[in-house]
Short mmCIF file of C-alpha atoms in Angstrom, two decimals:
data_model
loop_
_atom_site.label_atom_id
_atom_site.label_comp_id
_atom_site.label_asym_id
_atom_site.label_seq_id
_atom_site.Cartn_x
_atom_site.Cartn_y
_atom_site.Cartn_z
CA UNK A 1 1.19 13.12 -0.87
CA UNK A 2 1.51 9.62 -2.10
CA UNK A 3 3.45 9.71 -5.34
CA UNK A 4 3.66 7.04 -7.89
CA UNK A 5 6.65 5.34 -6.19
CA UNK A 6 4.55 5.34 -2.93
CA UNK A 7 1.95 3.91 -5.07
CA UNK A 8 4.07 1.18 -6.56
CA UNK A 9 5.49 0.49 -3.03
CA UNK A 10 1.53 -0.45 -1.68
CA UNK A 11 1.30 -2.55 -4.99
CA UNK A 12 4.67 -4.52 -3.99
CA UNK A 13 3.28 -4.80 -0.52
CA UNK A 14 -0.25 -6.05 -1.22
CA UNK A 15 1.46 -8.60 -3.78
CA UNK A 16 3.61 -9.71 -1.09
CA UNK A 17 0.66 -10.65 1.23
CA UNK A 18 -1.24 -12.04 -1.46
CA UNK A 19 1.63 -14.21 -2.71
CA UNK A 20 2.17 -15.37 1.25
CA UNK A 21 -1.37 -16.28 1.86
CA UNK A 22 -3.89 -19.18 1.20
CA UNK A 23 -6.46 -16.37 0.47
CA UNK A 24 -6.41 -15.91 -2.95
CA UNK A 25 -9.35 -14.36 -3.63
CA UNK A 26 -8.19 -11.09 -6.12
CA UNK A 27 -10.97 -8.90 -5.40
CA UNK A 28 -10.61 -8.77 -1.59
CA UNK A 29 -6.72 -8.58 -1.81
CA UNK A 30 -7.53 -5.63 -4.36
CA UNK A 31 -9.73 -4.16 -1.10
CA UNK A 32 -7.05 -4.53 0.99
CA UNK A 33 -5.07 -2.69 -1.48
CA UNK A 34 -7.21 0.44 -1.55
CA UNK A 35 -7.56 0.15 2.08
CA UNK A 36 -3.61 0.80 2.52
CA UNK A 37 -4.58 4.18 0.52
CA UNK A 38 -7.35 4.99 2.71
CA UNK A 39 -5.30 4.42 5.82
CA UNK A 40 -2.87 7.25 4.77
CA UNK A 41 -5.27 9.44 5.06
CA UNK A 42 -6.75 8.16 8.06
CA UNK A 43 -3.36 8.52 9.81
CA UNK A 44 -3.09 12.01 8.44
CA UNK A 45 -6.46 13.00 10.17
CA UNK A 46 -5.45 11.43 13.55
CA UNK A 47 -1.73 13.53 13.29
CA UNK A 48 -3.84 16.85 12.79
CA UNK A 49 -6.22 15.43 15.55
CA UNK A 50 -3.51 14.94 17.91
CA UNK A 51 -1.74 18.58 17.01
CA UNK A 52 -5.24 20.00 18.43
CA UNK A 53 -5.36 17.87 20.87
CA UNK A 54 -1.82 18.65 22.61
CA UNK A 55 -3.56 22.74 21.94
CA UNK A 56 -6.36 22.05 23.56
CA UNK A 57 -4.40 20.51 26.75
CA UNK A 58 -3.58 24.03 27.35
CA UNK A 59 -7.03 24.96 28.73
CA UNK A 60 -6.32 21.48 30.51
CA UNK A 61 -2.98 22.65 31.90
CA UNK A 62 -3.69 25.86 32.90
CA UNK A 63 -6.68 25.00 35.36
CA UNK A 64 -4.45 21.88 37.41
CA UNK A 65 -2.41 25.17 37.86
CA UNK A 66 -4.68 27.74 38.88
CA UNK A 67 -5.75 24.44 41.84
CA UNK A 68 -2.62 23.82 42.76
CA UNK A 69 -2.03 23.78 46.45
CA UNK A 70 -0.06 26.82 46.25
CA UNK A 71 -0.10 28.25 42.76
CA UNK A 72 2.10 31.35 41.25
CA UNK A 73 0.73 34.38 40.24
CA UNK A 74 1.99 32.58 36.14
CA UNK A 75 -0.24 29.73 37.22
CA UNK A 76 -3.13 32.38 38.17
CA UNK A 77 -2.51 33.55 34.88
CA UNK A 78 -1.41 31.46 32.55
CA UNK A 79 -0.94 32.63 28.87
CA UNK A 80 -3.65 31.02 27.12
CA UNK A 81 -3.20 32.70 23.70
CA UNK A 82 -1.86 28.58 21.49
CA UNK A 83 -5.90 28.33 22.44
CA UNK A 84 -6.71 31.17 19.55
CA UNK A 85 -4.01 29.67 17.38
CA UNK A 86 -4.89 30.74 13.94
CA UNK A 87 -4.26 27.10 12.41
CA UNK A 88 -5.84 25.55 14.99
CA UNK A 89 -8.73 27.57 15.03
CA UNK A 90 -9.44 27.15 11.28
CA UNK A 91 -8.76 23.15 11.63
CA UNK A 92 -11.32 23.09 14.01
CA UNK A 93 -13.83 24.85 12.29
CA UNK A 94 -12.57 22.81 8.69
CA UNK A 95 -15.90 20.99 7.28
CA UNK A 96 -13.39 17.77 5.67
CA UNK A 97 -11.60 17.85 8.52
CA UNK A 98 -14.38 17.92 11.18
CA UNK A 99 -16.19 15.09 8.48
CA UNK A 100 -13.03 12.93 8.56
CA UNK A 101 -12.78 12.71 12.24
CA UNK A 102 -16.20 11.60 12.50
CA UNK A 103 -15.80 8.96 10.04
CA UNK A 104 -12.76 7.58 11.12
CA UNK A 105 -14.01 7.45 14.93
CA UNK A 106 -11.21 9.64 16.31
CA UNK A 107 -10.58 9.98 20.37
CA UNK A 108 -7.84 10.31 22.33
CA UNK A 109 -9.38 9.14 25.37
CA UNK A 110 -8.05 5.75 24.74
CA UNK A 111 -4.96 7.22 25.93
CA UNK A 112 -5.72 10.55 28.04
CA UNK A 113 -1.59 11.05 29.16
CA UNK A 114 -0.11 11.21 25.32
CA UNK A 115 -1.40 14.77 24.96
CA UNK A 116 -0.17 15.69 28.66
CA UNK A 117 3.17 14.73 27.96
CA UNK A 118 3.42 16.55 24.68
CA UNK A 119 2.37 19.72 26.61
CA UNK A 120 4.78 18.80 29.07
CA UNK A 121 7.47 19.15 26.16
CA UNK A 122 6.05 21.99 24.48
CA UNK A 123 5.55 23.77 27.38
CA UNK A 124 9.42 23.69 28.76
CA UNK A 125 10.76 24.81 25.54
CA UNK A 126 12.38 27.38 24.83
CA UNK A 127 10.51 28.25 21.34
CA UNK A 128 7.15 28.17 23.22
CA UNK A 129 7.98 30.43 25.68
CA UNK A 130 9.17 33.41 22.84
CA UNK A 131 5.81 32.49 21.38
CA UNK A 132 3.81 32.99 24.27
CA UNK A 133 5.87 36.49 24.56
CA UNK A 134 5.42 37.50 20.80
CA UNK A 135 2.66 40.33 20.77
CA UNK A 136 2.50 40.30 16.44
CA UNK A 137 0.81 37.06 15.68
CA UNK A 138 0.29 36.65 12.34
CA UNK A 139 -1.21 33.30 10.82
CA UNK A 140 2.24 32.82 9.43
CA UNK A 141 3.93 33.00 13.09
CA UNK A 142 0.86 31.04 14.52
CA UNK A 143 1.96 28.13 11.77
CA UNK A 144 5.80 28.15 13.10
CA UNK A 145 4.71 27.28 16.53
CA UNK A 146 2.32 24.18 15.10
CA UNK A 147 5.19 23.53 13.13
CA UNK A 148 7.28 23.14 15.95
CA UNK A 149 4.82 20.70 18.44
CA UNK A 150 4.57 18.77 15.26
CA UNK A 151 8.02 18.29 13.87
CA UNK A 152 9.54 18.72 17.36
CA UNK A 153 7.41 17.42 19.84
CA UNK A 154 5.18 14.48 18.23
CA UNK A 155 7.82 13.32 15.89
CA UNK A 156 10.34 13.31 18.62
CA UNK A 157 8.34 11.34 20.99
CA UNK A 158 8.78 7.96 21.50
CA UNK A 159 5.05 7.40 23.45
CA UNK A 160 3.80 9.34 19.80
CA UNK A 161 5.88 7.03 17.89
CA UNK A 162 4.77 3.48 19.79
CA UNK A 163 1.00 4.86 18.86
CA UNK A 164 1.29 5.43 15.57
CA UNK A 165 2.80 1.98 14.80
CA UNK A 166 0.40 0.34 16.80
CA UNK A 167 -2.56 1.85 15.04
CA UNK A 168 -0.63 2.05 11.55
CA UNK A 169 0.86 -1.31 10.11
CA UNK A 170 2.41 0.60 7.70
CA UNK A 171 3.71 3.51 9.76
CA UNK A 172 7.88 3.22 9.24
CA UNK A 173 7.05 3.25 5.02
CA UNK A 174 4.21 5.95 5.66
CA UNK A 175 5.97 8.21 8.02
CA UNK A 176 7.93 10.18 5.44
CA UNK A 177 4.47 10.80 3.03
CA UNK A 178 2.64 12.07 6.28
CA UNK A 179 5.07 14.59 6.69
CA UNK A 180 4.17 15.93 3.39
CA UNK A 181 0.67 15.59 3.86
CA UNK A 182 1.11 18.11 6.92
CA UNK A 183 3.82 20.31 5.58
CA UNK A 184 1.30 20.59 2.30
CA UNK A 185 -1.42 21.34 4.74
CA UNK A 186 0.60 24.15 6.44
CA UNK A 187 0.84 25.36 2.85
CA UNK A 188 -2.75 24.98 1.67
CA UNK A 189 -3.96 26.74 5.44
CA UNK A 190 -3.21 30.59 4.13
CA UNK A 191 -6.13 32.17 4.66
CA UNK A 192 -8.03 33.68 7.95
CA UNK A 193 -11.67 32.26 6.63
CA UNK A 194 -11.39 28.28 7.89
CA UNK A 195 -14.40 27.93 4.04
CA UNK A 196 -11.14 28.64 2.23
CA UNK A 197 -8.11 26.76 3.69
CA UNK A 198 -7.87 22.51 2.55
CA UNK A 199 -6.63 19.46 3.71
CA UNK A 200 -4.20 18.13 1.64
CA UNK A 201 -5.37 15.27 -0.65
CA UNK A 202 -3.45 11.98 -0.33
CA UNK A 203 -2.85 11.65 -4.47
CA UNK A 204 -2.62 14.00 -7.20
CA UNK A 205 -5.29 12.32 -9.22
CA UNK A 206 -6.86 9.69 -7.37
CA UNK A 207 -9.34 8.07 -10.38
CA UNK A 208 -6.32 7.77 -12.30
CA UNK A 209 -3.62 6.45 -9.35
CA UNK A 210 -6.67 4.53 -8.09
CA UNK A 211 -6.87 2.78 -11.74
CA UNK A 212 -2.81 2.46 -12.10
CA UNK A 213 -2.55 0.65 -8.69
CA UNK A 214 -5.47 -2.00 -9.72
CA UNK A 215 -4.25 -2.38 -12.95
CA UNK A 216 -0.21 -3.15 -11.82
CA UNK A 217 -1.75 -5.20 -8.75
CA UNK A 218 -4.44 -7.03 -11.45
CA UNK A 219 -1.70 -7.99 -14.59
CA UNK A 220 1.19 -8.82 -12.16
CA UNK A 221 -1.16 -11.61 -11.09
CA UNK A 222 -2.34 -12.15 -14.43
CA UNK A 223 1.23 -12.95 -15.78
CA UNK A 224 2.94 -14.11 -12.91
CA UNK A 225 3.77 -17.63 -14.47
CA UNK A 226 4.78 -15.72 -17.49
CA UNK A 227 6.95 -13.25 -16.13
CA UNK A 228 8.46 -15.56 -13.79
CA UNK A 229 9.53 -18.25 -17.14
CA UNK A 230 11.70 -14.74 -17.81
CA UNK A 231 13.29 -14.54 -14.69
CA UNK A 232 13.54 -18.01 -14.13
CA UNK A 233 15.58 -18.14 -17.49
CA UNK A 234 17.92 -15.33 -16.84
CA UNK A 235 18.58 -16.69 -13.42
CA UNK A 236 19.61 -19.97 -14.00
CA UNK A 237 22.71 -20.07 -12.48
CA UNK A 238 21.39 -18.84 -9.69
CA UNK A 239 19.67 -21.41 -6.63
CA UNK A 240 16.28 -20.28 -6.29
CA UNK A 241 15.69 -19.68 -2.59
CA UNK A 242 19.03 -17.67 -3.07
CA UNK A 243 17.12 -14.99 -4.96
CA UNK A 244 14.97 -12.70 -2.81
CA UNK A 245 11.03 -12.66 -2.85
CA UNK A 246 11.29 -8.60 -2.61
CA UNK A 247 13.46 -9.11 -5.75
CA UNK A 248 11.52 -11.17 -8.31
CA UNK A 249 8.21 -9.41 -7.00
CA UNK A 250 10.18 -6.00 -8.11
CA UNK A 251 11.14 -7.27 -11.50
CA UNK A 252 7.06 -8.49 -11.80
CA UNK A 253 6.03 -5.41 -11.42
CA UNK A 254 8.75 -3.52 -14.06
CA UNK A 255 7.88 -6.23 -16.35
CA UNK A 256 4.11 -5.59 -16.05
CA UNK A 257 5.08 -1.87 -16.78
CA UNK A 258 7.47 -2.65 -19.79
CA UNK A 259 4.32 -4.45 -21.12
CA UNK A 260 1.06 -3.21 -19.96
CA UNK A 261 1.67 0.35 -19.29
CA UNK A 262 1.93 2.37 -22.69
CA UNK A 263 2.50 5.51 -21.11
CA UNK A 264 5.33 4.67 -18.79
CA UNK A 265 8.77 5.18 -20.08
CA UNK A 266 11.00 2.52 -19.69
CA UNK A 267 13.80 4.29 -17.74
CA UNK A 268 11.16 5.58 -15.60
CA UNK A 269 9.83 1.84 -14.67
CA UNK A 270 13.81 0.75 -14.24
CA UNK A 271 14.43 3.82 -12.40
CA UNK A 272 11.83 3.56 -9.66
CA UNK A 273 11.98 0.07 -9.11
CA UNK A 274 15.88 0.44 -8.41
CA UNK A 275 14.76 2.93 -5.98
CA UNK A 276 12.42 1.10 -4.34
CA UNK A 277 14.63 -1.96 -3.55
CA UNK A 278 17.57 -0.41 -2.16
CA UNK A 279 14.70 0.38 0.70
CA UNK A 280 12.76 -2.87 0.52
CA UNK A 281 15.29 -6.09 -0.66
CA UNK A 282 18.80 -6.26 0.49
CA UNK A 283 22.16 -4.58 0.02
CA UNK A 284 22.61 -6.06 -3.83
CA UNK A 285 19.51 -6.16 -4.59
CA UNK A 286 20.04 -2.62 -7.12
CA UNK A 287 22.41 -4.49 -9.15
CA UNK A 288 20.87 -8.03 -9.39
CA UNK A 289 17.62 -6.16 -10.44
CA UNK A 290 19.32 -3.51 -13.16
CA UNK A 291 21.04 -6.75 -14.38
CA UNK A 292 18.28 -9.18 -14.96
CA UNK A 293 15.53 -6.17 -15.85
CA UNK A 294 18.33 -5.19 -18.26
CA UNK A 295 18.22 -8.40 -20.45
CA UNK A 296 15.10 -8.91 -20.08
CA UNK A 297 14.57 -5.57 -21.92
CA UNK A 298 16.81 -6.45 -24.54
CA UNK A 299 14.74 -9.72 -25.59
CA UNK A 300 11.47 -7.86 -25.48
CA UNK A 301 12.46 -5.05 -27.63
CA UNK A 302 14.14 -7.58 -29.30
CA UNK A 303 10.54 -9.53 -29.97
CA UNK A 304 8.69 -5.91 -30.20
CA UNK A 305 6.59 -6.93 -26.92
CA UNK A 306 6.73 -3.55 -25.64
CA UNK A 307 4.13 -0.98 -27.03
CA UNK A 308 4.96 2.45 -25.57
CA UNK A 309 2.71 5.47 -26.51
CA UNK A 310 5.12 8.61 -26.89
CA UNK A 311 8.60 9.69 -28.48
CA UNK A 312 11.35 8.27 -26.05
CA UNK A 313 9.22 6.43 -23.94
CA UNK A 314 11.20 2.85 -24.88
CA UNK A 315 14.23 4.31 -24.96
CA UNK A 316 17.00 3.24 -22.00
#
């Protein structure tokens, strides 16, 4: 699910687009914001869509066998049993799940080969064919063998992969939280009635992530002239198209948090946003950052700006 550093990372990304654009109408850019959220989960619901869908192309499979011009006795009788896959089944049958793909429109008749040539790969495997042999299923051993067309097959495949970025702006960042979506959802899918097995949910508290990213987004904004004077005066020796934009829009945010956020500890906020820029800025970013953030700090504790809430919560 999307954790509080994924969180922060949409918040540095729908600064970054509001900062780059002549738009700068708050409210929609805070829309846009929320929409990155929703996306996640819409992505989520198209993965599980296409899992079933490579399932289903058994059914599909098997009857271009059975009319081929001089078919086997296997492709008279092809092993149909990934059709009563116990995950599958329940997906199917899922009320959020079956609601979700209705809302978010999903087909994949726009592109009526992708699922073929998953089969394709699934089907010449070695770990399909000891599942089509097993004669124990269990919902457990049905799981390993979605596990495997998932991890495997779709995540492996470059025609998957050129989809999913088309479709998904965001899909190299949001990659590694949709894996945890669907590894969750393997998790939460333990039971043989479909009423009691769950889709994962995207947050762990979505009124109160929904109400941290708004806030972060909304006071960044609010003090950007402000927080960039502090930059600005620990940088001086510095040229300013020298420093990155990923950079000072980082130290924004951890200054917003020093500030604003009375909950946070500050070696939490330093912590994360380290984190975050050895993925998003460049090589010495990590440094730079810890170095400015660090004196920075010092002044503001200095000047008893920072409220926290909480033993140890100011404390480096």
């Amino acid at each position: 699910m999307l954790n509080r550093r994924h969180l922060r990372v949409k918040v540095l990304q729908a600064l970054y687009a509001y900062h780059q654009s002549d738009n700068k109408d708050i409210k929609q850019h805070e829309k846009n914001l929320l929409q990155s959220v929703e996306k996640v989960h819409e992505m989520y619901i198209w993965m599980l869509s296409l899992i079933s869908e490579v399932v289903s192309y058994a059914q599909t499979d098997a009857e271009e066998r059975k009319h081929k011009h001089l078919p086997t006795a296997d492709d008279l009788a092809p092993k149909l049993k990934l059709l009563e896959n116990r995950f599958i089944t329940s997906l199917n049958k899922n009320d959020e799940y079956l609601a979700s793909v209705k809302k978010y429109k999903i087909s994949w008749s726009f592109d009526p080969e992708l699922a073929k040539s998953l089969f394709t790969i699934l089907k010449n495997s070695s770990e399909y064919g000891d599942y089509l042999k097993k004669t124990d299923d269990t919902l457990h051993s049905d799981k390993d063998i979605i596990k495997f067309i998932f991890k495997k097959v779709i995540l492996k495949s470059l025609l998957a992969e050129q989809v999913f970025e088309d479709k998904f702006i965001f899909w190299p960042v949001d990659k590694d939280v949709l894996q945890a979506l669907i590894a969750k959802t393997f998790k939460n899918f333990s039971y043989d009635n479909p009423a009691q097995n769950k889709l994962a949910e995207v947050t762990g508290n979505w009124d109160e992530d929904r109400e941290f990213i708004i806030e972060l987004f909304r006071q960044a904004i609010r003090y950007d002239a402000e927080y960039q004077d502090m930059i600005g005066k620990k940088t001086q020796n510095w040229e300013p198209d020298r420093i990155a934009m990923m950079d000072t829009l980082l130290m924004k945010m951890a200054i917003t948090e020093f500030v604003n956020f009375t909950s946070i500890p500050v070696k939490v906020t330093i912590n994360e946003y380290l984190e975050i820029s050895k993925e998003f800025s460049t090589p010495k970013s990590n440094s730079f950052i810890n170095g400015i953030l660090d004196k920075i700090l010092y002044e503001l504790k200095a000047d008893n700006t920072i409220r926290k809430v909480g033993r140890g919560l100011i404390d480096e």
